mmCIF file of C-alpha atoms in Angstrom:
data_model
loop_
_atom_site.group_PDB
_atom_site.id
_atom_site.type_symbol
_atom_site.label_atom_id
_atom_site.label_comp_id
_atom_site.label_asym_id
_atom_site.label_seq_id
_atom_site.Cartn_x
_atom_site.Cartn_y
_atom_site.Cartn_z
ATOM 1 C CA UNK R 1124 0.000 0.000 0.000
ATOM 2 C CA UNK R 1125 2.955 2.634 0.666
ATOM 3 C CA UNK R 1126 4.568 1.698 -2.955
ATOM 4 C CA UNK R 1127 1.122 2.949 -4.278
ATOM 5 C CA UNK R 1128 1.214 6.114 -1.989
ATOM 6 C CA UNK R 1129 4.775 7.080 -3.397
ATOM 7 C CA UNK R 1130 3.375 6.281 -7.005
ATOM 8 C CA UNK R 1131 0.496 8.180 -7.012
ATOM 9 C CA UNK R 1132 2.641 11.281 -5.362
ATOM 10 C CA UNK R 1133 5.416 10.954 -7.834
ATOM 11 C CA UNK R 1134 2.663 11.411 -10.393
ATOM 12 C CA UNK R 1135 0.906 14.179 -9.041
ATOM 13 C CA UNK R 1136 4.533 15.980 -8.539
ATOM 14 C CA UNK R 1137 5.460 15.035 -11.965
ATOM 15 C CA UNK R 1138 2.279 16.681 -12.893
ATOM 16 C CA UNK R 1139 3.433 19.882 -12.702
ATOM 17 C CA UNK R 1140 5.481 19.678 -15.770
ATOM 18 C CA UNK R 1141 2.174 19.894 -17.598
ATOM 19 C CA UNK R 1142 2.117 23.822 -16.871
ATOM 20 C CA UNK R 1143 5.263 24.217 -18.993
ATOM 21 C CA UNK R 1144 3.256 24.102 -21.633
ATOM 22 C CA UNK R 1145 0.590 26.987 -20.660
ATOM 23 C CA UNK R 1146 3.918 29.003 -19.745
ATOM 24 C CA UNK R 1147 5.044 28.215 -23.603
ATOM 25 C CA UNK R 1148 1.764 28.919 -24.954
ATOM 26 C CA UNK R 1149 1.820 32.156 -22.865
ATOM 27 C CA UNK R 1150 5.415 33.049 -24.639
ATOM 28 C CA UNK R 1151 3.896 32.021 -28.255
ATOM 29 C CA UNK R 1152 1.078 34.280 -27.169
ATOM 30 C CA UNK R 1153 3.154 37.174 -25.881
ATOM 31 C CA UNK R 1154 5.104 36.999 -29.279
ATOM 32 C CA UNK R 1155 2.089 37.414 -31.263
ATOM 33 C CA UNK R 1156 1.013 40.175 -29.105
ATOM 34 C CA UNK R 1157 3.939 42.455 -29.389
ATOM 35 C CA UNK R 1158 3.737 41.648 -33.071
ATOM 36 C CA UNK R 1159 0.163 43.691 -32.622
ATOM 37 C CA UNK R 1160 1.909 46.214 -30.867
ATOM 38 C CA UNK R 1161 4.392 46.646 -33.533
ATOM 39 C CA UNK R 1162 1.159 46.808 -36.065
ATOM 40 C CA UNK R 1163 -0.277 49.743 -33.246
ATOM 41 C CA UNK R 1164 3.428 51.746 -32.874
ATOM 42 C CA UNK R 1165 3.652 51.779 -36.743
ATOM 43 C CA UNK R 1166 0.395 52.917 -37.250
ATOM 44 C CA UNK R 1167 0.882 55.794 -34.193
ATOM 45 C CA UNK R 1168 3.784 57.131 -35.892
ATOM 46 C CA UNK R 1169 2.806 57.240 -39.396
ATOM 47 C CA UNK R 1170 -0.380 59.323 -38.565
ATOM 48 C CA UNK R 1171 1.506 61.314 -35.860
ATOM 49 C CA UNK R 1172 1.294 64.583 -37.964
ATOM 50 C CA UNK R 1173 -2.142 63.966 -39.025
ATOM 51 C CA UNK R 1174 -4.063 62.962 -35.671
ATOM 52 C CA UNK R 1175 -4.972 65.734 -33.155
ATOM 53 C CA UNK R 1176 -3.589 66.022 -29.792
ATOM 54 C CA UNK R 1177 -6.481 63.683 -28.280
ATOM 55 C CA UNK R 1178 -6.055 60.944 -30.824
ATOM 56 C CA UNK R 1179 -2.274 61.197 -29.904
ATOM 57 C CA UNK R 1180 -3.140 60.705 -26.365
ATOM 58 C CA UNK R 1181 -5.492 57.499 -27.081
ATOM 59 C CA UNK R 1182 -2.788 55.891 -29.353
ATOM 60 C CA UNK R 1183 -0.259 56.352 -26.608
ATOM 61 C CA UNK R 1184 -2.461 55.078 -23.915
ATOM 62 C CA UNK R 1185 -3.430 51.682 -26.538
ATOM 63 C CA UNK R 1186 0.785 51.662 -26.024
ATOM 64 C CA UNK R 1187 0.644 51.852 -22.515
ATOM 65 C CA UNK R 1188 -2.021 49.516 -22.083
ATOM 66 C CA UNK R 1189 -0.426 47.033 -24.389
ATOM 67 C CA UNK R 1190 2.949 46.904 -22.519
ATOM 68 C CA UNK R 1191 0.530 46.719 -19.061
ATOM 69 C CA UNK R 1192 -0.690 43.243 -20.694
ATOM 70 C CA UNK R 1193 2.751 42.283 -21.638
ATOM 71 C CA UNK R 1194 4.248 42.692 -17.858
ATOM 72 C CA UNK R 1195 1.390 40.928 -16.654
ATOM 73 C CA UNK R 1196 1.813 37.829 -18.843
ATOM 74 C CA UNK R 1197 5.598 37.929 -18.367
ATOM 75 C CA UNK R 1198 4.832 38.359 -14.337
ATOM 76 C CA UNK R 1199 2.444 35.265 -14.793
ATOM 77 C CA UNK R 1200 5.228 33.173 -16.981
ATOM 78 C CA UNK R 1201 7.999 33.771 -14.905
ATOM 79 C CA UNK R 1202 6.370 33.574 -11.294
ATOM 80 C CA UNK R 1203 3.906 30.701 -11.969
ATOM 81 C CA UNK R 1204 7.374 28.838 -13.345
ATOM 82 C CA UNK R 1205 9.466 29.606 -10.519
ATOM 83 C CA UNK R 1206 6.505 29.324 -7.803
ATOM 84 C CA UNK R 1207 4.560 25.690 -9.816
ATOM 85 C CA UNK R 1208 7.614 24.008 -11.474
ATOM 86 C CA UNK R 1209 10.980 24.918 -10.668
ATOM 87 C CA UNK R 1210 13.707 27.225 -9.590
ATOM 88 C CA UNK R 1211 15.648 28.958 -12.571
ATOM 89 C CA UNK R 1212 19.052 28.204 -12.613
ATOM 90 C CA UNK R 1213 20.659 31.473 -13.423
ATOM 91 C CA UNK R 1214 18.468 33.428 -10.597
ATOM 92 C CA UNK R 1215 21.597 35.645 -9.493
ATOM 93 C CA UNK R 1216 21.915 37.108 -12.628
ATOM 94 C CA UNK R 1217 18.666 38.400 -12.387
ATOM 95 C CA UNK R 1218 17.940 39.890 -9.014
ATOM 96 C CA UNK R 1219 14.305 39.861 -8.434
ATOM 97 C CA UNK R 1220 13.745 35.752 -9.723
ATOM 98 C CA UNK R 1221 12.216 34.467 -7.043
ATOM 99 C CA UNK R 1222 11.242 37.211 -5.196
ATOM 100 C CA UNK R 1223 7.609 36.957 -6.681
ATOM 101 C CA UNK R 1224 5.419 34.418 -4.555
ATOM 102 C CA UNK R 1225 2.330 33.286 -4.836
ATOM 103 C CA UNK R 1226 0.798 35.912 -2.610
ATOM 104 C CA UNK R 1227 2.864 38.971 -4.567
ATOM 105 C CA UNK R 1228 1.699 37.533 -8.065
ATOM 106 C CA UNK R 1229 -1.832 38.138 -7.046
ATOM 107 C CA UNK R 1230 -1.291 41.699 -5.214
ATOM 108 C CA UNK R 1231 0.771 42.420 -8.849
ATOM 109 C CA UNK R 1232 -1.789 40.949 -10.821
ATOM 110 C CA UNK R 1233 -4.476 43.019 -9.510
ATOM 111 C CA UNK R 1234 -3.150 46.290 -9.214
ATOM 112 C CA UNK R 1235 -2.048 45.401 -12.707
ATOM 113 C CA UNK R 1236 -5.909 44.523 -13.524
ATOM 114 C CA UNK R 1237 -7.047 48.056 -11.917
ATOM 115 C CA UNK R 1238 -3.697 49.652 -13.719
ATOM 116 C CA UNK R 1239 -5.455 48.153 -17.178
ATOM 117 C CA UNK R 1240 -8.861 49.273 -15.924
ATOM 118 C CA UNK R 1241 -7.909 53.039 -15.425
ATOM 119 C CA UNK R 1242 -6.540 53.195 -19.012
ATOM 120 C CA UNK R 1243 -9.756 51.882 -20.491
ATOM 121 C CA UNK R 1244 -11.865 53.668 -18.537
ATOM 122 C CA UNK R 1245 -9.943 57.031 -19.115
ATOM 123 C CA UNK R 1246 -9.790 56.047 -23.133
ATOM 124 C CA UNK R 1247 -13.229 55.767 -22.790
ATOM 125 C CA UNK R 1248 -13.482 59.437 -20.514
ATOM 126 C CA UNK R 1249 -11.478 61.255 -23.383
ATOM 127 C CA UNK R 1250 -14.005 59.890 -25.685
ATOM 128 C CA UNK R 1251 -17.715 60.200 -23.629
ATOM 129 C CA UNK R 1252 -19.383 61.382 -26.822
ATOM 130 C CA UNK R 1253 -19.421 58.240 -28.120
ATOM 131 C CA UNK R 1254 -21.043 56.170 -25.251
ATOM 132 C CA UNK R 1255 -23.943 56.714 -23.274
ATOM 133 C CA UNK R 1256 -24.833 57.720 -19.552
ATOM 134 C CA UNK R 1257 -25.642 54.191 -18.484
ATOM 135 C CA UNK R 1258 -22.329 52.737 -20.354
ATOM 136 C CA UNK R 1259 -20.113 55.091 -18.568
ATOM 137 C CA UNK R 1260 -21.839 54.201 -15.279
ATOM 138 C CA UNK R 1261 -21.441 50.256 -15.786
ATOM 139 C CA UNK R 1262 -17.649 50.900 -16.779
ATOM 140 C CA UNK R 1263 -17.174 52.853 -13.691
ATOM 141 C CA UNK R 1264 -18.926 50.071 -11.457
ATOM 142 C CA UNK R 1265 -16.672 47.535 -12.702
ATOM 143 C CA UNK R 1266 -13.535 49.929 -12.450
ATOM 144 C CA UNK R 1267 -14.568 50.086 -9.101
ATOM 145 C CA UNK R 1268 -14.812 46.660 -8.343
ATOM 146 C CA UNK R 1269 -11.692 45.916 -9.989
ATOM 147 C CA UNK R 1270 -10.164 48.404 -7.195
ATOM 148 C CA UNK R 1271 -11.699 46.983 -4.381
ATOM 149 C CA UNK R 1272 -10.658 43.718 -5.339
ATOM 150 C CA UNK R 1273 -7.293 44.901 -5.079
ATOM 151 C CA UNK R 1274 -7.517 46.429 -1.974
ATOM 152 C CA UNK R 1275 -9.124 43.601 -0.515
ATOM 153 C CA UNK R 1276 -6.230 41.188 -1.414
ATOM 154 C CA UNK R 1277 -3.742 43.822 -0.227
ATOM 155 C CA UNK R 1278 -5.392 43.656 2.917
ATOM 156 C CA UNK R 1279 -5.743 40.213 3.047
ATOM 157 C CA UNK R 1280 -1.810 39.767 2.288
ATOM 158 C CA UNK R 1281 -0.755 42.347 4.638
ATOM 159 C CA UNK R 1282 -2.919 40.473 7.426
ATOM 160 C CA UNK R 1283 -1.772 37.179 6.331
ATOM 161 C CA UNK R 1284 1.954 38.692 6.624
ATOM 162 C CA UNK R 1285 0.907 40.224 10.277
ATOM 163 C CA UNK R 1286 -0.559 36.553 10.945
ATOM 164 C CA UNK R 1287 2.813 35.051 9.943
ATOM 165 C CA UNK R 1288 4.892 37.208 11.864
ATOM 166 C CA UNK R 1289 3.018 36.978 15.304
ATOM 167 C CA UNK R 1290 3.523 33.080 15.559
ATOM 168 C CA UNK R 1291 6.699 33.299 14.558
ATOM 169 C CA UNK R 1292 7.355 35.885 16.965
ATOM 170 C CA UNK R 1293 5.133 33.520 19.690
ATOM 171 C CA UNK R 1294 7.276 30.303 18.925
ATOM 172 C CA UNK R 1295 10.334 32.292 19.343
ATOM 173 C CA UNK R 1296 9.472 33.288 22.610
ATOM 174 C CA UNK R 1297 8.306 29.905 23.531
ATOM 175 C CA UNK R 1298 9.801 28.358 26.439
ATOM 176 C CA UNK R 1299 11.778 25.586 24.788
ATOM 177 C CA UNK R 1300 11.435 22.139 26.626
#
């Protein structure tokens, strides 16, 4: 019965190999998206002398907002490797490997979310001609909620962290036996 306890755990730790290939897939995808963003940048600076100031300022923040979805996929790739399958070899060449835990990733994720949000929803602000009162007020709602969220799982870390802390302050203090 114990050999079939260590099989069936060797599979389900071998089965973590299986998110390489999201994390390629996310790669592929991120190629193919800064591809797009090549398509975008070309297009911003051909028409630079022919778009008025607020078209400028909607291109750039389509650029902005692009390279905001970028970071967040590479975040994703690189933390969900490090965190789900295994160290990186060559972490001291790059100072912050590892420094992105599961908790972190989701605190960067959001405020990367609400980062997204803001962009959208001020695209959409430099544009309120074109959408109507109760449009505006359902993108605002859900900009909201996408901040909340964050702040929730800020506070939710930070309290976690607090948590942490305490019993590790309590065991140190411990009588030992």
């Amino acid at each position: 019965m114990k050999q079939l306890e260590i099989f069936v755990e060797r599979i389900i730790l071998a089965s973590r190999w299986l998110l390489v290939v999201f994390y390629i897939g996310l790669a592929i995808a991120l190629m193919l998206y800064a591809v797009s963003f090549g398509v975008k940048l070309w297009k911003f600076a051909t028409h630079i002398t022919s778009s008025d100031e607020a078209e400028s300022i909607l291109d750039m923040l389509g650029l902005i907002d692009a390279a905001l979805v970028a970071s967040l996929v590479v975040m994703v790739i690189i933390s969900g490797y490090e965190n789900f399958v295994s160290k990186f070899d060559e972490e001291d060449k790059v100072h912050w490997l590892g420094e992105i835990d599961a908790n972190s990733l989701k605190i960067k994720v959001a405020s990367t979310i609400v980062a997204i949000s803001s962009i959208h929803l001020l695209q959409i602000f430099l544009n309120v001609d074109k959408y109507s009162g109760e449009k505006l007020m359902w993108y605002t709602i859900i900009h909201i909620a996408f901040v909340v969220s964050a702040l929730f799982l800020a506070f939710i870390d930070r309290v976690t962290a607090m948590t942490k802390s305490l019993n590790k302050q309590k065991q140190q203090e411990a009588p030992k036996l």
